[in-house]
Amino acid sequence: MTLADTLPALPHWETTPEDLPIAIREVKRALRARIEASGRTVEEVFAVMEARVRARVEEISAAKERGETIWPVIDYADIANGTVSAEQVEQLRRRGCLIVRGHFDREQALGWDQGIVDYVESNRFFEDYRGPADDFFGSVGSKPEIYPVYWSPAQMQARQSERMAAVQAFLNSQWRNESDGVQWFDPNRDSLYPDRIRRRPEGASSSGLGTHLDPGTLDLWMTQAYQQTFRHLFDGTVEDYDPWDAAHRTAGPQYPGSTMCSAFRTFQGWTALSDMDHDQGVLHTVPIPEAMGYLMLRPLLSDVPEDNMCDVTVNQVFPATEEWHSLLLEALSGIPDIKAGDSVWWHADMIHSVAPVEDQRGWGNVMYIPAAPWCPRNETYSAAVREAFLNGSSPSDFPEENYEREWPNRFHVDDLNTTGRRGLGLD
């Protein structure tokens, strides 16, 4: 019997609690009691995680002062040939983010970009566009910037390509996917999670997106699977917390919401369809995978109101703010210059934002493609994805806009290769 087996059990809610303030108070009391039963105080446990994160923040600040690129960069050819160095792998795991240079040929990416334009224009998308259907991307000031399009030939060709599968498998391999006799996911099979397109035109101005993260909201503290995922934070073994451990992440539920992701992702990501300079409203992250431990423990400190989880709630993104997380935000770091065909990846727990821009130079075009390996959670969601793919609907994680249902030139089942069929659960 381990120490954890002797600690008080935690209450859990597998669906969204009816009374959130009461549930928050209850789970915070229980989490504190469990930590204290291990022989440590909440303040001691948080101090361990704070020191771990602070060391990373100071390391990143020093690297910036030396003029170093914060984001690791690896050439696709090295991933494909198995020649990524041990130093590059260590930097990827340390920072939790990556630029893959030359993931696709630049001309291929530019061709996909034009193909998307042809696809939407041939189907009168702009004439039929009804405006942003969710609040999250509704603030970026586009006409439109985010295209609620999922089944274009360009997107599906990229999702099912061998080059995409190679990078996804490399990224998945950074995680511990097997423990306690359970294989939590298959690192070599992706579930082809469908997401949207961003095309931000030259000359555009955008207010960007604030610092946030996407793995879930209150379910991270309140569901049994996630309580096990973050077990080391709450059972007196905080030193053992590993942000690369997939245990229990791939089976549990997530509370419904406008920004939820039904799939388990090892990395979020996008593939560039245009060249983008580093100062033109680009992605930023806090490149510290361990920061999730800080975020999970922070609400338990005494300066946070008892019915508040540092402003995390359902039906909204998980915010990272100066009020509660100022230390973490000191490390916020933007991507370097990007060329069409490069891809950009960040650990699924990572704080990220999009910087504002005025009168943007050049286009800012991407298609969102994550690494979402095959696992029980993703297999369940694949049933909804298959149905949406077959009839051209918007996937169930997204607003029901369904522009593509009658578009004859969308990607069809006969166009799938072996990777695509496996990713959709057809084989």
PDB file of N, CA and C in Angstrom, residues 294 321-331:
ATOM      1  N   TYR A 294       1.798  24.520 -11.246  1.00  0.00           N
ATOM      2  CA  TYR A 294       1.607  25.808 -10.573  1.00  0.00           C
ATOM      3  C   TYR A 294       0.152  26.248 -10.710  1.00  0.00           C
ATOM      4  N   THR A 321      -3.627  34.951 -15.833  1.00  0.00           N
ATOM      5  CA  THR A 321      -3.732  36.388 -15.626  1.00  0.00           C
ATOM      6  C   THR A 321      -2.625  36.925 -14.732  1.00  0.00           C
ATOM      7  N   GLU A 322      -2.386  38.226 -14.869  1.00  0.00           N
ATOM      8  CA  GLU A 322      -1.407  38.885 -14.007  1.00  0.00           C
ATOM      9  C   GLU A 322      -1.818  38.783 -12.536  1.00  0.00           C
ATOM     10  N   GLU A 323      -3.118  38.809 -12.258  1.00  0.00           N
ATOM     11  CA  GLU A 323      -3.564  38.768 -10.865  1.00  0.00           C
ATOM     12  C   GLU A 323      -3.097  37.513 -10.154  1.00  0.00           C
ATOM     13  N   TRP A 324      -3.207  36.359 -10.826  1.00  0.00           N
ATOM     14  CA  TRP A 324      -2.926  35.091 -10.159  1.00  0.00           C
ATOM     15  C   TRP A 324      -1.640  34.416 -10.649  1.00  0.00           C
ATOM     16  N   HIS A 325      -1.174  34.749 -11.836  1.00  0.00           N
ATOM     17  CA  HIS A 325      -0.108  33.957 -12.459  1.00  0.00           C
ATOM     18  C   HIS A 325       1.009  34.839 -13.012  1.00  0.00           C
ATOM     19  N   SER A 326       1.302  35.939 -12.341  1.00  0.00           N
ATOM     20  CA  SER A 326       2.253  36.910 -12.890  1.00  0.00           C
ATOM     21  C   SER A 326       3.638  36.305 -13.120  1.00  0.00           C
ATOM     22  N   LEU A 327       4.067  35.408 -12.240  1.00  0.00           N
ATOM     23  CA  LEU A 327       5.379  34.781 -12.422  1.00  0.00           C
ATOM     24  C   LEU A 327       5.463  34.058 -13.756  1.00  0.00           C
ATOM     25  N   LEU A 328       4.419  33.302 -14.076  1.00  0.00           N
ATOM     26  CA  LEU A 328       4.426  32.529 -15.313  1.00  0.00           C
ATOM     27  C   LEU A 328       4.487  33.435 -16.536  1.00  0.00           C
ATOM     28  N   LEU A 329       3.745  34.522 -16.491  1.00  0.00           N
ATOM     29  CA  LEU A 329       3.638  35.374 -17.671  1.00  0.00           C
ATOM     30  C   LEU A 329       4.922  36.122 -17.979  1.00  0.00           C
ATOM     31  N   GLU A 330       5.852  36.166 -17.016  1.00  0.00           N
ATOM     32  CA  GLU A 330       7.162  36.757 -17.295  1.00  0.00           C
ATOM     33  C   GLU A 330       7.893  36.004 -18.412  1.00  0.00           C
ATOM     34  N   ALA A 331       7.545  34.743 -18.603  1.00  0.00           N
ATOM     35  CA  ALA A 331       8.254  33.909 -19.581  1.00  0.00           C
ATOM     36  C   ALA A 331       7.573  33.881 -20.951  1.00  0.00           C
TER      37      ALA A 331
END
